[in-house]
Short mmCIF file of C-alpha atoms in Angstrom, two decimals:
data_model
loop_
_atom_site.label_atom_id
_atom_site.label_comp_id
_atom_site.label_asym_id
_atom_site.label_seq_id
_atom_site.Cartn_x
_atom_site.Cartn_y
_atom_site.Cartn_z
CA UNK A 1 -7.34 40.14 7.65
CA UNK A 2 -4.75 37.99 5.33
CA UNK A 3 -5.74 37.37 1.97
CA UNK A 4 -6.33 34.46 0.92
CA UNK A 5 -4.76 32.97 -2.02
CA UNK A 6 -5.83 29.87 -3.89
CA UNK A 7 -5.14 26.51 -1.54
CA UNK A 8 -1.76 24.85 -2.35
CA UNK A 9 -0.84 21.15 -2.95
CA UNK A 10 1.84 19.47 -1.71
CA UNK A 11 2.95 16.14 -3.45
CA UNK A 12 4.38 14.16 -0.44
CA UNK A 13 7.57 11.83 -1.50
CA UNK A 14 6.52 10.54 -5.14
CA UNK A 15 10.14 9.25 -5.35
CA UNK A 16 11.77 5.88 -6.72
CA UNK A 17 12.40 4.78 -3.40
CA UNK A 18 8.94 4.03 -2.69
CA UNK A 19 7.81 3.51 -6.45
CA UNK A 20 9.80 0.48 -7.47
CA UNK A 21 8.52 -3.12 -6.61
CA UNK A 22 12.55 -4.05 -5.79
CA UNK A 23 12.04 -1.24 -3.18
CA UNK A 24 12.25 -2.24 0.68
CA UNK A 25 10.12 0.61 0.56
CA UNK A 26 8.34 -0.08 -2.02
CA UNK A 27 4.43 1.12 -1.56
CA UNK A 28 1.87 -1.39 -3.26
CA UNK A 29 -0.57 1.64 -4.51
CA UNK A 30 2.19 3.98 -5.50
CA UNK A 31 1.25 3.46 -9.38
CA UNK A 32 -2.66 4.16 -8.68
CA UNK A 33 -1.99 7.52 -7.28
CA UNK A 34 -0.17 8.98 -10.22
CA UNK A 35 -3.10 9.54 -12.61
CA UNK A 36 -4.77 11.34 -9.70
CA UNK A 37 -2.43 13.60 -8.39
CA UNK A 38 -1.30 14.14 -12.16
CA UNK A 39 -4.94 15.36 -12.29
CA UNK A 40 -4.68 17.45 -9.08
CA UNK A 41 -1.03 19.24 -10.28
CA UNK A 42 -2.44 20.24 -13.80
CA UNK A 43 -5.45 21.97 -12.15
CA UNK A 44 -4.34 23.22 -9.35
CA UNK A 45 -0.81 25.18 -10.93
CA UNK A 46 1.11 26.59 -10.29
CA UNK A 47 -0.33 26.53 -6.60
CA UNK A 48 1.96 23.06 -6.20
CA UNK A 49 4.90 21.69 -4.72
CA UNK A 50 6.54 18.46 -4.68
CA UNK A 51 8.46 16.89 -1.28
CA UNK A 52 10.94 15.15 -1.37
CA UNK A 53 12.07 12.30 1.55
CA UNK A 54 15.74 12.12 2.13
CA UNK A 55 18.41 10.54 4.26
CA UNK A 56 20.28 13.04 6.39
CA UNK A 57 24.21 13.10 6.23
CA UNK A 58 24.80 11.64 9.75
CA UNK A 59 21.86 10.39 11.43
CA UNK A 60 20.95 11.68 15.48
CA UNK A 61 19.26 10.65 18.00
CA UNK A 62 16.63 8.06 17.54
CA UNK A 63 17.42 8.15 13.66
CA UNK A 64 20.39 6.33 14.24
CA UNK A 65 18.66 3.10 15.77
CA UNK A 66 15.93 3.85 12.31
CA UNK A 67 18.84 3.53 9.26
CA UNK A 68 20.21 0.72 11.72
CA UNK A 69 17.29 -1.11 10.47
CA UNK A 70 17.11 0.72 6.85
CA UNK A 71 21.05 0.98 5.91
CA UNK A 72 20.10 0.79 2.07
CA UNK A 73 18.46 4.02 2.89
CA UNK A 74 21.55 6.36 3.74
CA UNK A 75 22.13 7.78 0.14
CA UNK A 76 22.88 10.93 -0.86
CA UNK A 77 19.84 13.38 -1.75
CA UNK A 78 20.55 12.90 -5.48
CA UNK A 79 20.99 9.08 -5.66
CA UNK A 80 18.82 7.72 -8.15
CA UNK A 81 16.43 6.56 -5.69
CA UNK A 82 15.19 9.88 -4.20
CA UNK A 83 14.31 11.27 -7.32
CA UNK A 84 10.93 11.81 -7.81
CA UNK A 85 9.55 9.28 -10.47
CA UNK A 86 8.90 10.44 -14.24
CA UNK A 87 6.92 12.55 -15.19
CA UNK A 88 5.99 14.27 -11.64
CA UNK A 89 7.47 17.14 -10.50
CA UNK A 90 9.82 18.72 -13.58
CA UNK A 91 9.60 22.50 -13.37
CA UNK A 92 7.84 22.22 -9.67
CA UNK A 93 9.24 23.73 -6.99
CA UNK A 94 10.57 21.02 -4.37
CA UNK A 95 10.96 21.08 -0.75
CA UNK A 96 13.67 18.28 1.00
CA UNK A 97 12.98 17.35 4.57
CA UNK A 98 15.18 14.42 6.58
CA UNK A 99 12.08 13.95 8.33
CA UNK A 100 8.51 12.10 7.91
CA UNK A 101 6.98 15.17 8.60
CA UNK A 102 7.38 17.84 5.64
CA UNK A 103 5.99 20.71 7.72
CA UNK A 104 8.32 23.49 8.64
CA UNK A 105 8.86 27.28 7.45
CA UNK A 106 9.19 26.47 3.88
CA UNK A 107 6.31 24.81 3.45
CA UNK A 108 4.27 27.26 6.07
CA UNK A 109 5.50 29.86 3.63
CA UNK A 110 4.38 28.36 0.50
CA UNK A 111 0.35 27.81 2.37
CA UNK A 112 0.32 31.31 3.61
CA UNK A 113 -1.46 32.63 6.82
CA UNK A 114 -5.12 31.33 6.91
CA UNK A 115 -4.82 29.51 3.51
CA UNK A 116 -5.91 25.51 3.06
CA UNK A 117 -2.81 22.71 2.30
CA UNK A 118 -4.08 19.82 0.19
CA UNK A 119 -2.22 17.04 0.85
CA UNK A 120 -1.89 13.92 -2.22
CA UNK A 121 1.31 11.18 -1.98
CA UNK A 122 2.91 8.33 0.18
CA UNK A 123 2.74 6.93 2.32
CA UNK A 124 -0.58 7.88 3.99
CA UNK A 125 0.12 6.35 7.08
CA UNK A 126 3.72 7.62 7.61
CA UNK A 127 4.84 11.01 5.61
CA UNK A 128 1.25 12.33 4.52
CA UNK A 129 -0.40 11.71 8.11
CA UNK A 130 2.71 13.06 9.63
CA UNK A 131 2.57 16.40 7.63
CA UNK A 132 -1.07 16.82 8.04
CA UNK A 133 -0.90 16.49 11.67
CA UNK A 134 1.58 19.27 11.84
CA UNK A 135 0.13 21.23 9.99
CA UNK A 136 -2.92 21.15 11.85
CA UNK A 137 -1.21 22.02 14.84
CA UNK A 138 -0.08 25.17 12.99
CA UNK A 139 -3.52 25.97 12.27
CA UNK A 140 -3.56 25.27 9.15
CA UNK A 141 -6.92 23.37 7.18
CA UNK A 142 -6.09 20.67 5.61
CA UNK A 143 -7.80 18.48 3.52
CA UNK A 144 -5.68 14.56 2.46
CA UNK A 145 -7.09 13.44 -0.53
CA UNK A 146 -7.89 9.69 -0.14
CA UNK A 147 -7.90 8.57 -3.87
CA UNK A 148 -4.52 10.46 -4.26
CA UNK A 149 -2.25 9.17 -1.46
CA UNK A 150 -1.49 5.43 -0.78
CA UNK A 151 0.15 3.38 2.30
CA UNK A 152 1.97 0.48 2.67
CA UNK A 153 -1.17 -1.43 2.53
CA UNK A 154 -4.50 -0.71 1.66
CA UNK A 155 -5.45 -1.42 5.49
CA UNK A 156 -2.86 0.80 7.20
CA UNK A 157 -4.02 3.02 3.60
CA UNK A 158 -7.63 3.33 5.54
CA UNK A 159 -6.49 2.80 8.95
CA UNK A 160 -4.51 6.09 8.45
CA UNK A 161 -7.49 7.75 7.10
CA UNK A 162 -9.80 7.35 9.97
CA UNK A 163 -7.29 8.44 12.54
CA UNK A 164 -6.93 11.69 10.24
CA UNK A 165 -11.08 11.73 10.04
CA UNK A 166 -10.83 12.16 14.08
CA UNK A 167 -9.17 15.72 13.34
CA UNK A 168 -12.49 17.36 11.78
CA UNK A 169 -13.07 20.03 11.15
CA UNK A 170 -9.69 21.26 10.75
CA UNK A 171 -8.60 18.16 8.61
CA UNK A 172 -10.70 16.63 5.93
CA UNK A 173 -10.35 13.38 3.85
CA UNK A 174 -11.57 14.15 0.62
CA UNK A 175 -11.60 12.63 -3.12
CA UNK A 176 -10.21 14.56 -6.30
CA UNK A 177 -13.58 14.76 -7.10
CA UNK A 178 -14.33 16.92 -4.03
CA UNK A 179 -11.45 19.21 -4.59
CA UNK A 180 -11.35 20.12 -7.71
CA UNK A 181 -15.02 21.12 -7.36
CA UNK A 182 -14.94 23.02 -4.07
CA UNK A 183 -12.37 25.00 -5.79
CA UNK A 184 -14.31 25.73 -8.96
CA UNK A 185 -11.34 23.82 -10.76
CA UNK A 186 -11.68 21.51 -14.30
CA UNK A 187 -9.13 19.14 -15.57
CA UNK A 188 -6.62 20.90 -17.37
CA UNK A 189 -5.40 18.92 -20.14
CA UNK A 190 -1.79 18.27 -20.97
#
């Protein structure tokens, strides 16, 4: 039997790109979920790691029809807007992924065999949902904590939510709240 190590959280795409109002991508909630997953990150260390959403260098496939309709989007991975915003992230590791989803071996190796993925960021119905989805099929747990992770509305927010309730018991929506105290964990103060 694997041990099991502490569950780890994953900060999906807290970037620029989807932080600033003059954003096309601009998620409404984005500045809500900060003092949250601020809260999850000092508690949970260093059992965290930050995602990061980028453009690839020449799109394929169906991408190419996708920055057809997004061209502002095709920057390079250090362009000011795919950094992650302020005050999130320094000293995290950071995984990049050309794709919504954010699953794949680096991240599989970062939850471990048999361990739990918490899953805070935007946009819930897009990049979270996405990564919690394959993780699931990966058989991993996963819990998406509500209160942490936004959308591109607060309907499509909670729309997303109860399509991700459907996957019980191996995904759970949960609340900060809820984590931190199935874990045992307290605030730790900056």
């Amino acid at each position: 039997m694997t041990e099991q190590q502490a569950p780890l959280l994953a900060v999906i795409d807290m970037q620029r790109i989807f932080a600033e109002s003059e954003s096309r991508w601009a998620v409404p909630g984005f500045d809500d979920i900060v003092g949250p997953i601020q809260e999850l990150v000092t508690s949970m260390a260093p059992r965290v790691i930050f995602t990061r959403f980028i453009a690839p260098d020449q799109p394929h496939g169906a991408w190419e029809k996708y920055y057809e309709a997004w061209p502002f989007a095709l920057q390079p991975p250090d362009s000011y807007a795919y950094q992650l915003v302020d005050g999130l992230g320094e000293g995290q590791p950071t995984i990049d992924a050309t794709t919504f989803s954010k699953w794949g071996y680096e991240l599989a190796e970062q939850v471990g065999a048999g361990n739990r993925l918490v899953l805070a960021g935007v946009s819930t119905d897009c990049c979270v949902l996405s990564t919690a989805l394959a993780a699931v099929d990966a058989g991993v747990h996963v819990q998406v904590v509500a209160d942490a992770c936004a959308g591109v509305d607060e309907r499509s927010h909670r729309k997303a939510l109860d399509v991700m309730n459907l996957y019980a018991p191996l995904l759970e929506v949960v609340t900060v709240a809820g984590v931190l105290e199935r874990d045992g964990l307290e605030v730790q103060h900056q």
